[in-house]
Amino acid sequence: MKKVLLLDTHNMLHRARFGFGSGPHKVYFNFFRMLKGELKRHEPDIVYIVDEGRPQISKELSPDYKANRKKLDDPDFWREKEEIIDSIKKLSGFVYIRHPHRECDDVIGHLALVTHKDDDVTIISTDSDFIQLITDNVRLWHPKKKTYIEPWHCDYVTWKALRGDGCDNISGVSGIGPKRADVLAADPEILESFLAEKEERRRQFDLSYELIKLK
């Protein structure tokens, strides 16, 4: 069984942007400083540097998906990102991977549950959507909290589809708070009865579920 490290690269890049120091190479310095720390901590056999692609499937499902986000207007950040990726490709020996029509999350999901289903996999990210990937073989390391995230108390995708995700412009089901989501996600029969009451309610849930579930 190999030890596999899956790095949410876009996530780490943005943490590097807000990290220590200043100057023209701040992101570059912080990114590789953080990466070095994770390599020392987890001692992997294989490292994947997974980059962000376009969310084509999600955009087809909902044109409003992530429409609330604006592209970062920071030329220095994008320049440093190119330098980082170029260095990784040429010098690191790590596996750089980017699918042009899939988000980083989806690629990581495939690597964790399909490509390396029989290996010991650690995902490095502060993104809570990776909770849905946690299994006996797949762990999620939160690099800011410096801890492994525990499995969710119920089906994570169902729970979040009920609640929605404002960061990604996913509405969820109207009027559902965290406690009600706990009850509904924990009992399929109660959930089905709840969704069957209103056609629009089921539509909201089904769309949100498809947007949140890693493909």
mmCIF file of C-alpha atoms in Angstrom:
data_model
loop_
_atom_site.group_PDB
_atom_site.id
_atom_site.type_symbol
_atom_site.label_atom_id
_atom_site.label_comp_id
_atom_site.label_asym_id
_atom_site.label_seq_id
_atom_site.Cartn_x
_atom_site.Cartn_y
_atom_site.Cartn_z
ATOM 1 C CA MET A 1 0.000 0.000 0.000
ATOM 2 C CA LYS A 2 1.464 3.330 -1.095
ATOM 3 C CA LYS A 3 1.174 6.596 0.798
ATOM 4 C CA VAL A 4 -0.385 9.120 -1.575
ATOM 5 C CA LEU A 5 -0.579 12.880 -1.003
ATOM 6 C CA LEU A 6 -3.198 14.834 -2.972
ATOM 7 C CA LEU A 7 -2.611 18.569 -2.835
ATOM 8 C CA ASP A 8 -5.441 21.029 -3.480
ATOM 9 C CA THR A 9 -3.060 23.404 -5.233
ATOM 10 C CA HIS A 10 -5.408 26.346 -5.788
ATOM 11 C CA ASN A 11 -6.315 26.237 -2.096
ATOM 12 C CA MET A 12 -2.664 26.292 -1.034
ATOM 13 C CA LEU A 13 -1.810 29.067 -3.489
ATOM 14 C CA HIS A 14 -4.415 31.357 -1.975
ATOM 15 C CA ARG A 15 -3.235 30.562 1.537
ATOM 16 C CA ALA A 16 0.287 31.381 0.358
ATOM 17 C CA ARG A 17 -0.960 34.721 -0.967
ATOM 18 C CA PHE A 18 -2.166 35.729 2.485
ATOM 19 C CA GLY A 19 0.787 34.214 4.290
ATOM 20 C CA PHE A 20 3.994 35.559 5.766
ATOM 21 C CA GLY A 21 6.086 38.296 4.178
ATOM 22 C CA SER A 22 5.865 40.634 1.200
ATOM 23 C CA GLY A 23 7.616 41.332 -2.074
ATOM 24 C CA PRO A 24 7.627 39.914 -5.611
ATOM 25 C CA HIS A 25 8.166 36.277 -4.531
ATOM 26 C CA LYS A 26 5.926 36.079 -1.460
ATOM 27 C CA VAL A 27 3.500 33.497 -2.914
ATOM 28 C CA TYR A 28 6.358 31.408 -4.312
ATOM 29 C CA PHE A 29 8.177 31.366 -0.962
ATOM 30 C CA ASN A 30 5.092 30.595 1.136
ATOM 31 C CA PHE A 31 3.809 27.904 -1.213
ATOM 32 C CA PHE A 32 7.016 25.877 -1.169
ATOM 33 C CA ARG A 33 7.505 26.503 2.555
ATOM 34 C CA MET A 34 4.050 25.010 3.238
ATOM 35 C CA LEU A 35 4.610 22.169 0.774
ATOM 36 C CA LYS A 36 7.901 21.270 2.438
ATOM 37 C CA GLY A 37 6.128 21.103 5.792
ATOM 38 C CA GLU A 38 3.428 18.764 4.479
ATOM 39 C CA LEU A 39 5.971 16.482 2.828
ATOM 40 C CA LYS A 40 7.904 16.201 6.076
ATOM 41 C CA ARG A 41 4.720 15.576 8.072
ATOM 42 C CA HIS A 42 3.139 12.914 5.825
ATOM 43 C CA GLU A 43 6.208 11.320 4.154
ATOM 44 C CA PRO A 44 4.318 10.249 0.995
ATOM 45 C CA ASP A 45 5.469 7.864 -1.719
ATOM 46 C CA ILE A 46 3.555 9.753 -4.427
ATOM 47 C CA VAL A 47 2.619 13.445 -4.533
ATOM 48 C CA TYR A 48 -0.049 14.875 -6.820
ATOM 49 C CA ILE A 49 -0.112 18.627 -7.447
ATOM 50 C CA VAL A 50 -3.732 19.020 -8.594
ATOM 51 C CA ASP A 51 -4.588 22.276 -10.362
ATOM 52 C CA GLU A 52 -7.962 23.878 -11.077
ATOM 53 C CA GLY A 53 -9.842 23.420 -14.343
ATOM 54 C CA ARG A 54 -13.098 24.888 -15.605
ATOM 55 C CA PRO A 55 -16.282 23.563 -13.907
ATOM 56 C CA GLN A 56 -17.908 22.570 -17.188
ATOM 57 C CA ILE A 57 -20.392 19.994 -15.844
ATOM 58 C CA SER A 58 -21.514 22.208 -12.968
ATOM 59 C CA LYS A 59 -21.942 25.182 -15.308
ATOM 60 C CA GLU A 60 -24.096 23.041 -17.585
ATOM 61 C CA LEU A 61 -26.263 22.071 -14.609
ATOM 62 C CA SER A 62 -26.489 25.640 -13.340
ATOM 63 C CA PRO A 63 -25.122 28.682 -15.209
ATOM 64 C CA ASP A 64 -25.175 30.535 -11.867
ATOM 65 C CA TYR A 65 -22.690 28.131 -10.286
ATOM 66 C CA LYS A 66 -19.916 30.268 -8.731
ATOM 67 C CA ALA A 67 -21.264 33.281 -10.648
ATOM 68 C CA ASN A 68 -20.833 35.310 -7.454
ATOM 69 C CA ARG A 69 -17.051 34.982 -7.706
ATOM 70 C CA LYS A 70 -14.884 37.445 -9.585
ATOM 71 C CA LYS A 71 -11.492 36.580 -11.006
ATOM 72 C CA LEU A 72 -8.726 37.783 -8.757
ATOM 73 C CA ASP A 73 -7.266 41.035 -10.105
ATOM 74 C CA ASP A 74 -3.712 40.460 -8.933
ATOM 75 C CA PRO A 75 -1.172 40.124 -11.790
ATOM 76 C CA ASP A 76 1.643 39.288 -9.369
ATOM 77 C CA PHE A 77 -0.321 36.344 -7.982
ATOM 78 C CA TRP A 78 -0.980 34.883 -11.439
ATOM 79 C CA ARG A 79 2.649 35.439 -12.450
ATOM 80 C CA GLU A 80 3.893 33.652 -9.354
ATOM 81 C CA LYS A 81 1.409 30.833 -9.881
ATOM 82 C CA GLU A 82 2.858 30.264 -13.355
ATOM 83 C CA GLU A 83 6.368 30.241 -11.889
ATOM 84 C CA ILE A 84 5.335 27.730 -9.224
ATOM 85 C CA ILE A 85 3.660 25.373 -11.676
ATOM 86 C CA ASP A 86 6.603 25.663 -14.075
ATOM 87 C CA SER A 87 9.041 24.787 -11.275
ATOM 88 C CA ILE A 88 6.924 21.804 -10.219
ATOM 89 C CA LYS A 89 6.765 20.458 -13.769
ATOM 90 C CA LYS A 90 10.482 20.870 -14.442
ATOM 91 C CA LEU A 91 12.162 20.210 -11.116
ATOM 92 C CA SER A 92 10.007 18.493 -8.520
ATOM 93 C CA GLY A 93 9.388 14.921 -9.636
ATOM 94 C CA PHE A 94 5.808 15.289 -8.403
ATOM 95 C CA VAL A 95 2.797 14.461 -10.561
ATOM 96 C CA TYR A 96 1.215 17.668 -11.857
ATOM 97 C CA ILE A 97 -2.337 17.167 -13.082
ATOM 98 C CA ARG A 98 -5.031 19.480 -14.422
ATOM 99 C CA HIS A 99 -8.170 18.550 -16.323
ATOM 100 C CA PRO A 100 -9.336 21.492 -18.484
ATOM 101 C CA HIS A 101 -13.033 20.730 -17.920
ATOM 102 C CA ARG A 102 -13.026 19.463 -14.316
ATOM 103 C CA GLU A 103 -12.507 21.230 -11.025
ATOM 104 C CA CYS A 104 -9.610 20.303 -8.793
ATOM 105 C CA ASP A 105 -12.073 18.746 -6.308
ATOM 106 C CA ASP A 106 -13.411 16.321 -8.906
ATOM 107 C CA VAL A 107 -9.931 15.253 -10.017
ATOM 108 C CA ILE A 108 -8.888 14.674 -6.410
ATOM 109 C CA GLY A 109 -12.064 12.657 -5.844
ATOM 110 C CA HIS A 110 -11.248 10.392 -8.788
ATOM 111 C CA LEU A 111 -7.644 9.950 -7.704
ATOM 112 C CA ALA A 112 -8.667 9.136 -4.124
ATOM 113 C CA LEU A 113 -11.581 6.775 -4.759
ATOM 114 C CA VAL A 114 -10.663 5.203 -8.114
ATOM 115 C CA THR A 115 -6.992 5.517 -9.084
ATOM 116 C CA HIS A 116 -5.681 4.929 -5.544
ATOM 117 C CA LYS A 117 -8.636 3.103 -3.983
ATOM 118 C CA ASP A 118 -6.287 0.511 -2.447
ATOM 119 C CA ASP A 119 -3.706 3.004 -1.168
ATOM 120 C CA ASP A 120 -3.336 5.200 1.914
ATOM 121 C CA VAL A 121 -4.505 8.610 0.674
ATOM 122 C CA THR A 122 -4.213 11.996 2.391
ATOM 123 C CA ILE A 123 -5.879 15.090 0.941
ATOM 124 C CA ILE A 124 -4.436 18.482 1.919
ATOM 125 C CA SER A 125 -7.049 21.258 1.876
ATOM 126 C CA THR A 126 -9.164 23.591 3.999
ATOM 127 C CA ASP A 127 -12.151 22.922 1.677
ATOM 128 C CA SER A 128 -14.871 21.104 3.632
ATOM 129 C CA ASP A 129 -16.350 19.526 0.481
ATOM 130 C CA PHE A 130 -13.629 16.886 0.675
ATOM 131 C CA ILE A 131 -15.348 15.493 3.784
ATOM 132 C CA GLN A 132 -17.509 13.439 1.424
ATOM 133 C CA LEU A 133 -14.386 11.517 0.327
ATOM 134 C CA ILE A 134 -13.325 10.362 3.797
ATOM 135 C CA THR A 135 -13.147 6.564 4.075
ATOM 136 C CA ASP A 136 -10.979 4.045 5.911
ATOM 137 C CA ASN A 137 -8.279 4.680 3.293
ATOM 138 C CA VAL A 138 -8.841 8.385 2.607
ATOM 139 C CA ARG A 139 -8.079 11.079 5.173
ATOM 140 C CA LEU A 140 -8.509 14.848 5.016
ATOM 141 C CA TRP A 141 -5.782 16.969 6.609
ATOM 142 C CA HIS A 142 -6.690 20.566 7.486
ATOM 143 C CA PRO A 143 -3.400 22.483 7.075
ATOM 144 C CA LYS A 144 -4.487 25.516 9.108
ATOM 145 C CA LYS A 145 -5.997 23.586 12.029
ATOM 146 C CA LYS A 146 -3.169 21.034 11.833
ATOM 147 C CA THR A 147 -5.538 18.113 12.321
ATOM 148 C CA TYR A 148 -7.350 15.360 10.456
ATOM 149 C CA ILE A 149 -11.013 16.117 9.859
ATOM 150 C CA GLU A 150 -13.459 13.628 11.328
ATOM 151 C CA PRO A 151 -16.095 11.926 9.130
ATOM 152 C CA TRP A 152 -19.426 13.776 9.026
ATOM 153 C CA HIS A 153 -22.177 12.673 11.427
ATOM 154 C CA CYS A 154 -24.529 11.921 8.503
ATOM 155 C CA ASP A 155 -24.336 11.820 4.710
ATOM 156 C CA TYR A 156 -22.376 14.981 3.964
ATOM 157 C CA VAL A 157 -23.609 15.572 0.409
ATOM 158 C CA THR A 158 -27.261 15.218 1.447
ATOM 159 C CA TRP A 159 -26.740 17.527 4.425
ATOM 160 C CA LYS A 160 -25.033 20.212 2.391
ATOM 161 C CA ALA A 161 -27.512 19.917 -0.488
ATOM 162 C CA LEU A 162 -30.217 20.765 2.027
ATOM 163 C CA ARG A 163 -28.220 23.669 3.490
ATOM 164 C CA GLY A 164 -26.687 25.039 0.286
ATOM 165 C CA ASP A 165 -23.316 26.698 -0.164
ATOM 166 C CA GLY A 166 -23.204 30.481 -0.465
ATOM 167 C CA CYS A 167 -19.527 30.460 -1.477
ATOM 168 C CA ASP A 168 -20.364 28.477 -4.628
ATOM 169 C CA ASN A 169 -23.741 30.145 -5.205
ATOM 170 C CA ILE A 170 -25.675 26.937 -4.455
ATOM 171 C CA SER A 171 -29.044 27.772 -2.941
ATOM 172 C CA GLY A 172 -29.948 24.517 -1.195
ATOM 173 C CA VAL A 173 -33.526 24.009 0.023
ATOM 174 C CA SER A 174 -35.397 27.087 1.189
ATOM 175 C CA GLY A 175 -35.863 27.441 4.938
ATOM 176 C CA ILE A 176 -33.549 24.619 6.030
ATOM 177 C CA GLY A 177 -31.217 25.310 8.934
ATOM 178 C CA PRO A 178 -28.446 23.058 10.272
ATOM 179 C CA LYS A 179 -30.586 21.255 12.867
ATOM 180 C CA ARG A 180 -33.351 20.429 10.389
ATOM 181 C CA ALA A 181 -30.716 19.299 7.896
ATOM 182 C CA ASP A 182 -29.291 16.959 10.565
ATOM 183 C CA VAL A 183 -32.678 15.280 11.044
ATOM 184 C CA LEU A 184 -33.468 14.969 7.341
ATOM 185 C CA ALA A 185 -30.038 13.733 6.264
ATOM 186 C CA ALA A 186 -30.001 11.098 9.010
ATOM 187 C CA ASP A 187 -33.256 9.410 7.911
ATOM 188 C CA PRO A 188 -33.921 8.616 4.212
ATOM 189 C CA GLU A 189 -37.642 8.016 4.829
ATOM 190 C CA ILE A 190 -38.166 11.362 6.537
ATOM 191 C CA LEU A 191 -36.140 13.060 3.796
ATOM 192 C CA GLU A 192 -38.177 11.449 1.017
ATOM 193 C CA SER A 193 -41.453 12.446 2.675
ATOM 194 C CA PHE A 194 -40.192 16.009 3.073
ATOM 195 C CA LEU A 195 -39.062 16.305 -0.551
ATOM 196 C CA ALA A 196 -42.282 14.756 -1.884
ATOM 197 C CA GLU A 197 -44.391 17.550 -0.360
ATOM 198 C CA LYS A 198 -43.331 20.146 -2.951
ATOM 199 C CA GLU A 199 -42.021 19.792 -6.495
ATOM 200 C CA GLU A 200 -39.854 22.914 -6.187
ATOM 201 C CA ARG A 201 -38.337 21.604 -2.970
ATOM 202 C CA ARG A 202 -37.220 18.403 -4.685
ATOM 203 C CA ARG A 203 -35.886 20.368 -7.642
ATOM 204 C CA GLN A 204 -33.799 22.562 -5.335
ATOM 205 C CA PHE A 205 -32.437 19.534 -3.500
ATOM 206 C CA ASP A 206 -31.634 17.470 -6.602
ATOM 207 C CA LEU A 207 -29.798 20.345 -8.288
ATOM 208 C CA SER A 208 -27.833 21.226 -5.149
ATOM 209 C CA TYR A 209 -26.935 17.567 -4.618
ATOM 210 C CA GLU A 210 -25.518 17.239 -8.129
ATOM 211 C CA LEU A 211 -23.506 20.458 -7.752
ATOM 212 C CA ILE A 212 -22.008 19.464 -4.393
ATOM 213 C CA LYS A 213 -21.267 15.813 -5.088
ATOM 214 C CA LEU A 214 -17.792 15.345 -6.527
ATOM 215 C CA LYS A 215 -18.027 13.883 -10.016
#
